[in-house]
Each structure stands twice: as C-alpha cells, then as structure tokens.
Coordinates of C-alpha atoms and ligand atoms in Angstrom, one line a residue:
X1 CA 29.8 -0.3 35.5
X2 CA 27.2 0.4 38.1
X3 CA 25.6 3.8 38.2
X4 CA 24.1 5.6 41.2
X5 CA 20.5 5.3 40.0
X6 CA 19.0 6.2 43.4
X7 CA 20.9 9.5 43.3
X8 CA 19.6 10.1 39.8
X9 CA 16.0 9.4 40.7
X10 CA 16.4 11.9 43.6
X11 CA 17.4 14.6 41.0
X12 CA 14.5 13.8 38.7
X13 CA 11.5 14.7 40.9
X14 CA 8.5 15.5 38.8
X15 CA 9.7 13.4 35.8
X16 CA 8.3 9.9 35.2
X17 CA 10.8 7.1 35.6
X18 CA 10.6 3.3 35.5
X19 CA 13.2 0.9 36.9
X20 CA 11.3 -2.4 36.9
X21 CA 14.0 -4.5 35.0
X22 CA 11.5 -6.3 32.8
X23 CA 9.9 -3.1 31.6
X24 CA 13.3 -1.4 31.3
X25 CA 14.5 -4.2 29.1
X26 CA 11.4 -4.0 26.9
X27 CA 12.1 -0.3 26.3
X28 CA 15.8 -1.0 25.6
X29 CA 15.0 -2.9 22.4
X30 CA 14.2 -1.9 18.9
X31 CA 13.8 -3.9 15.7
X32 CA 17.5 -5.1 15.9
X33 CA 16.2 -8.7 15.7
X34 CA 15.6 -8.2 12.0
X35 CA 19.3 -9.0 11.7
X36 CA 20.5 -12.4 12.8
X37 CA 23.8 -10.8 13.5
X38 CA 22.5 -8.0 15.7
X39 CA 20.2 -10.5 17.4
X40 CA 23.2 -12.5 18.5
X41 CA 25.1 -9.4 19.6
X42 CA 22.5 -7.3 21.3
X43 CA 20.0 -9.6 22.8
X44 CA 21.1 -8.9 26.4
X45 CA 21.3 -5.1 26.2
X46 CA 19.3 -3.2 28.8
X47 CA 19.3 0.2 30.4
X48 CA 19.1 0.7 34.2
X49 CA 16.2 3.1 34.1
X50 CA 13.7 4.6 31.7
X51 CA 13.2 8.3 32.1
X52 CA 10.2 9.8 30.2
X53 CA 10.4 13.6 30.0
X54 CA 7.4 15.5 28.4
X55 CA 9.0 18.9 27.9
X56 CA 12.3 20.5 27.0
X57 CA 12.8 21.6 30.6
X58 CA 12.5 18.0 31.7
X59 CA 14.9 16.8 29.0
X60 CA 17.5 19.4 30.2
X61 CA 16.9 18.4 33.9
X62 CA 17.5 14.8 33.0
X63 CA 20.6 15.5 31.0
X64 CA 22.1 17.7 33.7
X65 CA 21.4 15.1 36.4
X66 CA 22.8 12.2 34.3
X67 CA 25.9 14.2 33.3
X68 CA 26.5 15.1 37.0
X69 CA 26.6 11.4 37.9
X70 CA 28.4 10.2 34.8
X71 CA 25.5 8.1 33.6
X72 CA 25.1 7.5 29.9
X73 CA 21.8 8.5 28.1
X74 CA 20.4 6.8 25.0
X75 CA 17.4 8.5 23.4
X76 CA 14.5 6.6 22.0
X77 CA 11.5 7.7 20.0
X78 CA 9.3 4.6 19.7
X79 CA 12.1 2.1 19.1
X80 CA 11.3 1.0 15.5
X81 CA 14.8 1.4 14.2
X82 CA 16.4 -1.7 12.7
X83 CA 20.0 -1.4 13.6
X84 CA 19.9 -1.4 17.4
X85 CA 20.4 2.4 17.2
X86 CA 18.3 3.1 20.2
X87 CA 19.8 0.2 22.3
X88 CA 21.8 1.4 25.4
X89 CA 25.0 -0.6 25.0
X90 CA 26.4 0.9 28.2
X91 CA 23.2 0.8 30.2
X92 CA 22.3 3.9 32.2
X93 CA 19.3 6.0 31.1
X94 CA 17.0 5.2 28.3
X95 CA 15.5 8.6 27.5
X96 CA 12.0 7.8 26.3
X97 CA 10.7 10.8 24.3
X98 CA 7.4 9.3 23.2
X99 CA 5.5 11.5 25.6
X100 CA 7.2 14.7 24.4
X101 CA 5.0 14.8 21.3
X102 CA 3.0 17.9 20.6
X103 CA 2.6 19.5 17.2
X104 CA 3.2 23.1 18.1
X105 CA 2.6 25.1 15.0
X106 CA 1.4 24.5 11.4
X107 CA 2.0 27.0 8.6
X108 CA 1.8 27.0 4.9
X109 CA 4.6 24.6 3.8
X110 CA 5.9 23.7 7.3
X111 CA 5.2 22.7 10.8
X112 CA 7.0 22.7 14.2
X113 CA 6.7 19.7 16.5
X114 CA 8.2 18.1 19.6
X115 CA 10.4 15.1 18.8
X116 CA 8.2 12.3 20.1
X117 CA 5.3 13.1 17.8
X118 CA 4.2 10.1 15.8
X119 CA 4.3 10.9 12.1
X120 CA 0.8 9.7 11.2
X121 CA -0.6 11.9 14.0
X122 CA 1.3 14.9 12.6
X123 CA -0.3 14.2 9.3
X124 CA -3.7 14.0 10.9
X125 CA -3.2 17.5 12.2
X126 CA -1.7 19.1 9.1
X127 CA -4.3 17.5 6.9
X128 CA -7.1 18.8 9.1
X129 CA -5.5 22.2 9.4
X130 CA -4.8 22.9 5.7
X131 CA -4.7 19.7 3.6
X132 CA -0.9 19.4 3.9
X133 CA 1.2 16.3 4.8
X134 CA 4.7 15.2 5.5
X135 CA 6.9 15.1 2.5
X136 CA 8.6 11.9 3.7
X137 CA 7.9 9.2 6.1
X138 CA 9.2 5.7 6.8
X139 CA 6.8 2.8 6.2
X140 CA 6.6 2.7 10.1
X141 CA 4.6 6.0 9.8
X142 CA 1.8 4.7 12.1
X143 CA 4.2 4.0 15.0
X144 CA 7.5 5.9 14.6
X145 CA 8.4 9.4 15.9
X146 CA 9.6 12.3 13.9
X147 CA 12.7 12.7 16.2
X148 CA 13.6 9.0 15.7
X149 CA 13.2 9.3 12.0
X150 CA 15.5 12.3 11.7
X151 CA 18.1 10.7 14.1
X152 CA 17.8 7.2 12.9
X153 CA 16.1 6.9 9.5
X154 CA 16.9 7.9 6.0
X155 CA 13.9 8.2 3.8
X156 CA 10.9 6.3 2.5
X157 CA 7.5 7.0 1.3
X158 CA 7.7 10.3 -0.6
X159 CA 11.4 9.8 -1.5
X160 CA 10.4 9.3 -5.2
X161 CA 9.5 13.0 -5.3
X162 CA 11.5 14.6 -2.5
X163 CA 14.6 12.5 -2.0
X164 CA 15.7 11.6 1.5
X165 CA 16.6 13.1 4.8
X166 CA 20.1 13.6 3.4
X167 CA 18.8 16.0 0.9
X168 CA 18.9 19.8 1.2
X169 CA 15.6 21.3 2.4
X170 CA 13.9 18.2 3.8
X171 CA 14.7 19.3 7.3
X172 CA 14.3 23.1 8.0
X173 CA 15.5 23.5 11.6
X174 CA 16.2 21.5 14.7
X175 CA 16.7 22.4 18.4
X176 CA 19.2 20.1 20.1
X177 CA 20.1 19.8 23.7
X178 CA 23.7 19.2 24.6
X179 CA 25.0 16.8 27.2
X180 CA 26.9 19.0 29.6
X181 CA 26.9 20.1 33.3
X182 CA 24.5 22.9 32.2
X183 CA 23.0 21.5 29.0
X184 CA 22.5 24.2 26.3
X185 CA 19.9 24.3 23.5
X186 CA 21.5 24.7 20.0
X187 CA 19.5 25.9 17.1
X188 CA 20.6 24.2 13.9
X189 CA 19.8 25.0 10.3
X190 CA 21.5 24.8 6.9
X191 CA 24.7 22.8 6.9
X192 CA 24.6 22.3 10.6
X193 CA 21.6 19.9 10.2
X194 CA 23.9 17.3 8.7
X195 CA 25.6 17.0 12.1
X196 CA 22.6 15.4 13.8
X197 CA 20.6 13.9 10.9
X198 CA 21.1 10.1 11.1
X199 CA 23.6 10.5 14.0
X200 CA 21.7 8.1 16.3
X201 CA 21.4 10.8 19.0
X202 CA 25.2 10.6 19.7
X203 CA 25.6 14.3 19.6
X204 CA 22.5 15.9 21.1
X205 CA 18.9 15.3 22.0
X206 CA 16.5 16.7 19.4
X207 CA 13.9 18.8 21.4
X208 CA 12.1 20.5 18.5
X209 CA 11.8 19.9 14.7
X210 CA 10.7 22.2 12.0
X211 CA 9.9 20.3 8.8
X212 CA 8.5 21.0 5.4
X213 CA 5.1 19.9 4.2
X214 CA 3.7 19.0 0.8
X215 CA 0.1 18.9 -0.5
X216 CA -2.0 16.2 0.9
X217 CA -3.8 14.3 -1.9
X218 CA -6.0 11.2 -1.8
X219 CA -3.5 8.5 -2.5
X220 CA -4.5 5.4 -4.6
X221 CA -2.6 2.1 -4.5
X222 CA -1.9 0.6 -7.9
X223 CA -0.2 -2.7 -8.5
X224 CA 1.0 -3.7 -12.0
X225 CA 2.4 -7.1 -13.0
X226 CA 5.2 -8.0 -15.4
X227 CA 6.6 -11.2 -16.7
X228 CA 10.3 -10.4 -16.1
X229 CA 12.1 -8.5 -13.4
X230 CA 13.9 -6.5 -16.1
X231 CA 10.6 -5.3 -17.5
X232 CA 9.3 -4.3 -14.1
X233 CA 12.5 -2.5 -13.2
X234 CA 12.6 -0.7 -16.6
X235 CA 9.0 0.4 -16.3
X236 CA 9.4 1.6 -12.7
X237 CA 12.5 3.6 -13.6
X238 CA 10.7 5.3 -16.6
X239 CA 7.6 5.9 -14.6
X240 CA 9.6 7.6 -11.9
X241 CA 10.9 10.0 -14.6
X242 CA 7.4 11.2 -15.5
X243 CA 7.6 14.4 -13.5
X244 CA 4.0 15.3 -14.1
X245 CA 2.6 12.3 -12.4
X246 CA 2.0 12.9 -8.7
X247 CA 3.5 9.7 -7.2
X248 CA 4.2 9.1 -3.5
X249 CA 5.9 5.7 -3.7
X250 CA 7.2 3.4 -6.4
X251 CA 8.5 -0.1 -5.6
X252 CA 9.5 -3.2 -7.5
X253 CA 8.8 -6.5 -5.8
X254 CA 10.2 -9.6 -7.5
X255 CA 8.2 -12.8 -7.7
X256 CA 7.6 -14.7 -5.5
X257 CA 7.8 -12.2 -2.7
X258 CA 4.3 -10.8 -3.1
X259 CA 2.7 -14.2 -3.8
X260 CA 4.5 -15.8 -0.8
X261 CA 4.5 -13.0 1.8
X262 CA 1.8 -10.4 1.1
X263 CA -0.8 -12.6 2.6
X264 CA -3.7 -10.2 2.3
X265 CA -2.9 -9.2 -1.3
X266 CA -2.1 -12.7 -2.5
X267 CA -5.5 -13.2 -4.2
X268 CA -4.7 -10.3 -6.6
X269 CA -1.2 -11.5 -7.5
X270 CA -0.9 -14.2 -10.2
X271 CA 2.0 -16.7 -9.8
X272 CA 5.2 -15.6 -11.4
X273 CA 4.3 -11.9 -11.8
X274 CA 6.9 -9.3 -10.8
X275 CA 5.2 -6.4 -9.2
X276 CA 5.4 -2.6 -9.5
X277 CA 3.6 -1.2 -6.5
X278 CA 2.7 2.5 -6.8
X279 CA 1.0 5.2 -4.7
X280 CA -0.4 7.8 -7.0
X281 CA -2.7 10.8 -6.4
X282 CA -6.3 10.0 -7.3
X283 CA -6.2 12.5 -10.2
X284 CA -3.0 10.9 -11.6
X285 CA -4.2 7.3 -11.8
X286 CA -5.8 7.5 -15.3
X287 CA -2.6 9.1 -16.7
X288 CA -0.5 6.4 -15.0
X289 CA -2.6 3.6 -16.5
X290 CA -2.5 5.2 -19.9
X291 CA 1.3 5.4 -19.6
X292 CA 1.4 1.7 -18.5
X293 CA -0.7 0.6 -21.6
X294 CA 2.1 2.0 -23.8
X295 CA 4.5 -0.3 -22.1
X296 CA 4.3 -3.8 -23.5
X297 CA 3.4 -6.4 -20.9
X298 CA 2.2 -4.3 -18.1
X299 CA -0.9 -5.8 -16.5
X300 CA -3.1 -4.0 -14.0
X301 CA -3.6 -6.2 -11.0
X302 CA -5.1 -3.9 -8.4
X303 CA -6.2 -0.3 -8.0
X304 CA -7.5 0.5 -4.6
X305 CA -10.1 3.1 -5.7
X306 CA -12.0 0.4 -7.6
X307 CA -12.2 -2.2 -4.9
X308 CA -15.5 -3.1 -3.3
X309 CA -15.7 -2.6 0.5
X310 CA -15.5 -6.4 0.8
X311 CA -12.4 -6.7 -1.3
X312 CA -10.7 -3.8 0.4
X313 CA -11.3 -5.2 3.9
X314 CA -8.1 -5.9 5.8
X315 CA -5.8 -4.9 3.0
X316 CA -2.8 -2.9 4.3
X317 CA -1.9 0.3 2.4
X318 CA 0.7 0.0 -0.3
X319 CA 3.4 1.8 1.9
X320 CA 3.1 -1.1 4.3
X321 CA 4.1 -3.5 1.5
X322 CA 7.3 -1.4 0.8
X323 CA 10.5 -0.3 2.5
X324 CA 11.2 -2.5 5.5
X325 CA 7.6 -3.7 5.7
X326 CA 8.5 -6.0 2.8
X327 CA 11.1 -7.6 5.0
X328 CA 8.7 -7.7 7.9
X329 CA 6.1 -9.5 5.9
X330 CA 8.7 -12.0 4.7
X331 CA 10.0 -12.6 8.2
X332 CA 6.6 -13.3 9.5
X333 CA 6.3 -16.2 7.1
X334 CA 9.9 -17.3 7.0
X335 CA 12.1 -16.4 9.9
X336 CA 15.2 -17.4 8.0
X337 CA 14.8 -14.3 5.8
X338 CA 17.0 -11.3 6.3
X339 CA 17.9 -8.3 4.1
X340 CA 20.4 -5.8 2.8
X341 CA 20.3 -2.1 1.9
X342 CA 21.8 -1.5 -1.5
X343 CA 22.4 1.6 -3.6
X344 CA 22.3 1.1 -7.3
X345 CA 24.0 4.2 -8.5
X346 CA 22.6 6.3 -11.3
X347 CA 22.8 6.0 -14.3
X348 CA 23.3 2.2 -14.7
X349 CA 20.8 1.1 -12.1
X350 CA 18.5 -1.0 -14.3
X351 CA 21.5 -3.0 -15.7
X352 CA 23.1 -3.4 -12.4
X353 CA 19.9 -4.7 -10.7
X354 CA 19.6 -7.3 -13.5
X355 CA 23.2 -8.4 -13.3
X356 CA 23.3 -8.7 -9.5
X357 CA 20.1 -10.7 -9.3
X358 CA 21.1 -13.0 -12.1
X359 CA 24.3 -13.7 -10.1
X360 CA 22.5 -14.7 -6.9
X361 CA 19.3 -16.4 -8.1
X362 CA 16.8 -17.4 -5.4
X363 CA 19.2 -16.6 -2.6
X364 CA 18.7 -12.9 -2.9
X365 CA 15.2 -11.7 -3.9
X366 CA 14.9 -8.3 -5.5
X367 CA 13.0 -5.5 -3.8
X368 CA 13.6 -2.0 -5.1
X369 CA 12.4 1.4 -3.9
X370 CA 12.8 4.2 -6.5
X371 CA 14.0 7.5 -5.2
X372 CA 14.9 10.9 -6.7
X373 CA 18.4 11.7 -5.5
X374 CA 19.9 15.0 -6.7
X375 CA 17.3 15.3 -9.4
X376 CA 17.9 11.8 -10.8
X377 CA 15.7 8.8 -10.5
X378 CA 17.5 5.7 -9.2
X379 CA 16.8 2.9 -6.9
X380 CA 17.6 1.8 -3.5
X381 CA 17.4 -2.0 -2.8
X382 CA 16.1 -3.8 0.2
X383 CA 16.6 -7.3 -1.2
X384 CA 15.5 -10.3 0.8
X385 CA 18.3 -12.7 1.6
X386 CA 17.9 -16.3 2.5
X387 CA 20.2 -16.3 5.5
X388 CA 22.6 -19.2 6.0
X389 CA 25.7 -18.0 7.8
X390 CA 27.2 -14.6 8.7
X391 CA 30.2 -15.5 6.5
X392 CA 27.9 -16.0 3.5
X393 CA 26.1 -12.7 4.2
X394 CA 29.5 -10.9 4.2
X395 CA 30.3 -12.6 0.9
X396 CA 27.0 -11.4 -0.6
X397 CA 27.8 -7.9 0.5
X398 CA 31.3 -8.1 -0.9
X399 CA 30.0 -9.3 -4.3
X400 CA 27.5 -6.4 -4.4
X401 CA 30.3 -3.9 -3.7
X402 CA 32.6 -5.5 -6.3
X403 CA 29.9 -5.2 -8.9
X404 CA 29.4 -1.5 -8.2
X405 CA 26.5 -1.4 -5.7
X406 CA 27.4 0.1 -2.3
X407 CA 25.8 -1.6 0.7
X408 CA 24.6 0.2 3.8
X409 CA 25.0 -2.7 6.1
X410 CA 21.9 -3.2 8.3
X411 CA 23.7 -5.9 10.3
X412 CA 26.0 -3.4 12.1
X413 CA 25.0 -1.1 15.0
X414 CA 27.8 1.5 14.6
X415 CA 27.4 4.6 12.4
X416 CA 30.6 3.9 10.6
X417 CA 29.9 0.2 9.8
X418 CA 26.3 0.9 9.0
X419 CA 27.8 3.1 6.3
X420 CA 25.2 5.7 5.8
X421 CA 26.9 8.3 7.8
X422 CA 30.6 9.3 7.7
X423 CA 32.4 10.2 10.9
X424 CA 34.8 12.9 9.8
X425 CA 36.8 15.6 11.7
X426 CA 33.9 18.0 11.6
X427 CA 31.5 15.3 13.0
X428 CA 34.0 14.5 15.8
X429 CA 34.5 18.2 16.6
X430 CA 30.7 18.6 17.0
X431 CA 30.6 15.5 19.2
X432 CA 33.3 17.1 21.4
X433 CA 31.3 20.3 21.7
X434 CA 27.8 18.7 22.3
X435 CA 28.9 15.7 24.4
X436 CA 32.4 16.2 25.7
X437 CA 32.1 13.2 28.1
X438 CA 30.9 10.8 25.5
X439 CA 27.7 10.0 27.5
X440 CA 25.2 10.1 24.6
X441 CA 24.4 6.7 23.1
X442 CA 27.9 5.3 23.8
X443 CA 29.3 2.7 21.5
X444 CA 27.6 3.8 18.3
X445 CA 30.4 6.1 17.0
X446 CA 33.7 4.1 16.6
X447 CA 35.8 7.1 15.8
X448 CA 34.9 8.6 19.2
X449 CA 35.7 5.5 21.3
X450 CA 38.8 4.6 19.3
X451 CA 41.0 7.5 18.4
X452 CA 43.1 5.2 16.1
X453 CA 40.1 4.2 14.0
X454 CA 40.8 5.3 10.4
X455 CA 37.5 6.8 9.1
X456 CA 39.0 8.2 5.9
X457 CA 37.9 5.4 3.7
X458 CA 36.9 5.7 0.1
X459 CA 33.4 4.4 0.9
X460 CA 30.2 5.8 -0.4
X461 CA 28.0 7.3 2.3
X462 CA 24.4 8.2 2.0
X463 CA 24.4 11.3 4.2
X464 CA 26.4 14.4 3.3
X465 CA 29.9 14.9 4.5
X466 CA 30.5 17.8 6.9
X467 CA 34.1 18.3 5.9
X468 CA 33.0 19.6 2.5
X469 CA 31.2 22.4 4.2
X470 CA 32.8 25.8 3.7
Ligands
FAD1 P1 13.9 5.0 17.4 O1 14.1 3.7 16.9 O2 13.4 5.1 18.8 O3 15.3 5.8 17.4 C1 16.1 5.9 16.2 C2 17.4 6.5 16.5 O4 17.2 7.9 16.8 C3 18.1 6.0 17.7 O5 19.5 6.0 17.5 C4 17.7 6.9 18.8 O6 18.8 6.9 19.8 C5 17.7 8.2 18.1 N1 16.7 9.2 18.6 C6 15.4 9.0 18.8 N2 14.8 10.1 19.2 C7 15.8 11.1 19.3 C8 15.8 12.5 19.7 N3 14.7 13.1 20.0 N4 17.0 13.1 19.6 C9 18.1 12.4 19.2 N5 18.1 11.2 18.9 C10 17.0 10.5 18.9 N6 13.4 3.8 8.3 C11 13.4 4.6 7.2 O7 14.1 5.6 7.2 N7 12.5 4.4 6.1 C12 11.7 3.4 6.1 O8 10.9 3.3 5.2 C13 11.6 2.5 7.2 N8 10.8 1.4 7.2 C14 10.8 0.6 8.3 C15 9.9 -0.5 8.3 C16 9.9 -1.4 9.4 C17 8.9 -2.6 9.4 C18 10.8 -1.2 10.5 C19 10.7 -2.1 11.7 C20 11.6 -0.1 10.5 C21 11.6 0.8 9.4 N9 12.5 1.9 9.4 C22 12.5 2.7 8.3 C23 13.3 2.2 10.5 C24 12.5 3.1 11.6 O9 11.2 2.6 11.7 C25 12.4 4.6 11.2 O10 13.6 5.1 10.8 C26 11.7 5.4 12.3 O11 11.5 6.7 11.8 C27 12.5 5.5 13.5 O12 11.7 6.3 14.5 P2 11.6 5.8 16.0 O13 10.8 6.8 16.7 O14 11.1 4.4 16.1 O15 13.1 5.9 16.4

C-alpha cells in the first residue's frame, strides 16, 4: 500500500518529522537481529516517515491525522526490544516517543513521567530528589524508555524482590491515547493495566506513566563460583529465599559463558566455575558472604566494593552481565549464538534446570535469572543456544515444553506466538474500542488480523489474563 505522506506532513505542522529513507529505516529497527529467524523475516521492514512528538497534544494531533488518512502508526521508545515489537510491518508512521520524556512529578514511593523517559535518567532524578529508584528495570536501563518497557518488556533487575511488570502493583496508572478520528485519553489503573502492559502498543499509545519507587541503596556486585551447575543453582535459589537480604539481581551463569564472553571480567573467573552473580545492598554484603560460607563449595570471585580503581576500570555493572546482556556479550564473540526464554515453574525449578541442561549438553548453555513471582522464588532462563537450523531450534523448544518448562519464544514477532501475552475476548474487545480500524502496530496481534485464529490454547502465559477479571 502507498500512503499519502505529503498530506500527512501537511497536517503535522509544528511536529518534527523525518522521511529520508535511510534514516527512517534506521528508526524502523530494534534488536530483532538477536534472532536468526526474525533477522530473516524482518530485515526489509521500514516505515514511510518518522514522526517525533514531544507532548501529549502532538501525539493526539499525529494520531488524528494518521487515522484520517488511514495510515498505520507504530510506536517506538528507543528501539531496544528483541522481538521486532517496534518494527512497522505495514509501513506508515513510526511514532518516535524518545523526545517526549520529562519526569513530571516525584513523590514518596512513586513518580509520574512521560513515556520516552530513559529509565536511568528517571533514577538520576528520583535518587537526587529523595534517594528512591525504580523497582524494576531491564538490563537496557541506560538506553531504554519507560513506555517501551511497559509496552514491550517484562521484568529484569529488581524482579528478585518485586516480580515483573505482570505483577500487581508494579504499574500504578497509565494514560493511553486511542487511535480514532478524535483520539481520546484513557486513564487506566487496577485490572485495566493488564490491557496495555506488554501489548506492543497495539491498543493505545502510552502518554503518561505513574510507577512505584523503592529505596535507592548503594548496590555492590558480588560474583561467587561453584564447581557444578547444580550447586550454583541450589545456592542461588536458597539465597533468593533469604528475605532479609536486600538483593537487586540474582543470576546463574554456567561455565564457560563468563569465561568466554564476559571479556572484561574474564580475569576474575577461573576456568570451569559456574557463576552466581548478585547485586546486593552495601550493608547486606557481609551477611550474604556469611551465608555463602555455610554453603559448601561457594568461592568468592569478585566483590565490587573491594576492587582498586585500577581493577574496577572498564568493568560493566553486574546488571549488564545479566538478562539479555548475557546474550549480547555472547553474540559479540560468537555470532552463531542465539537464545530462548524459559520459565522453570515453582517448585521443581532446580531439578528441572539440571535435567534439561543434562539433556542438551553444550548445545544449550544455562543462564538463569531468579525472580519472585507470587511470593515464590523461581527462575526464568535465558539459555544460550548454539544455533544450527530453525528446525532444530523448534525441536529444542518442543523438548523444553515436553519436560515441563514453558518457552516464551523470542523468535516470533506476534504477541500470541511470543507467548507472554494472551489475546482473549477481553483483549480483543479493548482493541476494538481503542483502535477500531486496526491501525496501531498492525501485524502483531494475530487474533485481530485473523478472526478464525483460535487463541484458546492451554498454554502458559506470563502476563495476566483479562478474562478472569470480574
Ligand atoms: P521499544 O523497543 O522502542 O518498544 C517496545 C514495544 O513497546 C514496541 O512494541 C513498541 O511499539 C511499544 N511502545 C514503545 N513506546 C510505547 C508507548 N509510549 N506506548 C505504547 N507502546 C509503546 N527487556 C526486559 O523486559 N528485561 C530485560 O532485562 C531486558 N534486557 C535486555 C537486554 C538487551 C541487551 C536487549 C537488546 C534488550 C533487553 N530487553 C529486556 C528488551 C528491551 O530492551 C526492554 O524491554 C526495553 O524496556 C524496551 O524499551 P524501548 O524504549 O527500547 O522500547
């Protein structure tokens, strides 16, 4: 389809736009190339124009203009998503929200911000204001926007204490603009938040967020080494259950991931050691180490508060060793690496991790991130996979699921196939209300494009179902 971009531009006076094809293509991409499958499928995707509003009025003006001309709109924060979420499959407008980014208000326990605010910059402001910080952030904290996190992410650093974006209370309130002739602003709270969390911007543009804050401590990175993956996993699981220890992140990295791919940390990591990488509050480190000494075979390899300036130079923070930064570091050394996202359900997670990794050997390297979901410590896996073929990747996924570990497939760009978010009747009804013409991020919600698609599967989804709401 070709859209009347000239007419659109005429209706967007006062708003920054860019239609140089090379620049538009650059902004039409995210970290989809992490997946060899998505790389093959999405490499050619490009919008026709980038529109960069800096206020809610400008967002509304853009949506009204695009709606009037039947032009699709795909929102983008800073484009760090891994599943092609922010890629405009039908072209049209790439709505760049990076410049709509002010922190508007900070209070005790919460803040209000515009969607394009970078998470690390929000933390700078809340720390300076009252020694508070975000409860949760992805490992892309230094570059990713809060709106993009809510619409496209799931959890990360902080999830060991607070759970994920799916969990009650981790989002307080959102303002969302609808895609209509006269776009409205909806205020969502409570159950309604589940409509837009991790919905890829398919049912509204987030124009304001109100999010909870936690206490900002001085976080220390601690790395412990273990001789077996089983011991590392068991230790991490038990450490996560120590409620009195103020932890911010807790990961298991199997050998030889650290030794081969954490280039700056390499000198601290003896061959063969499986790593437990922890972020703990400065005042919790002594207790953490005392706890570790009770656990046979735990060896302290690094604590960041005891490094000389020389040793600390150039070392990335522990959160940039975890989550998808583990994958990033591996990919930089070995482009044939890819990854999966695995849930090891409570309460058999430790057993299951061991059984699954024994089954695959070196083809699938273990990387676990411990999280507290519904009050229970369990782990989420982002294992590294030595990629051979798409068929083999599908086989590896199928084996995980047969063995009892649901996969949230990062090699799919639709909500349904990605598997974190369920499209049910309530989700579709909200889409009909907020985007009746189906112009928001088209192609990402199968149930919308294909009325015959059967979305009533027995699958496990990470985010809460809307149909269960009263
Ligand atoms: P984008 O990629 O720009 O957008 C994400 C989705 O949100 C898209 O569908 C987009 O259309 C939509 N969107 C953006 N802004 C809005 C808005 N205002 N209204 C409605 N929809 C909108 N994710 C995690 O959850 N946890 C992690 O730990 C994590 N680690 C990562 C590590 C690496 C190295 C990489 C490359 C990615 C990682 N991610 C992680 C994925 C991603 O970085 C985060 O989810 C990030 O928060 C996305 O923010 P963004 O601004 O880049 O969003």
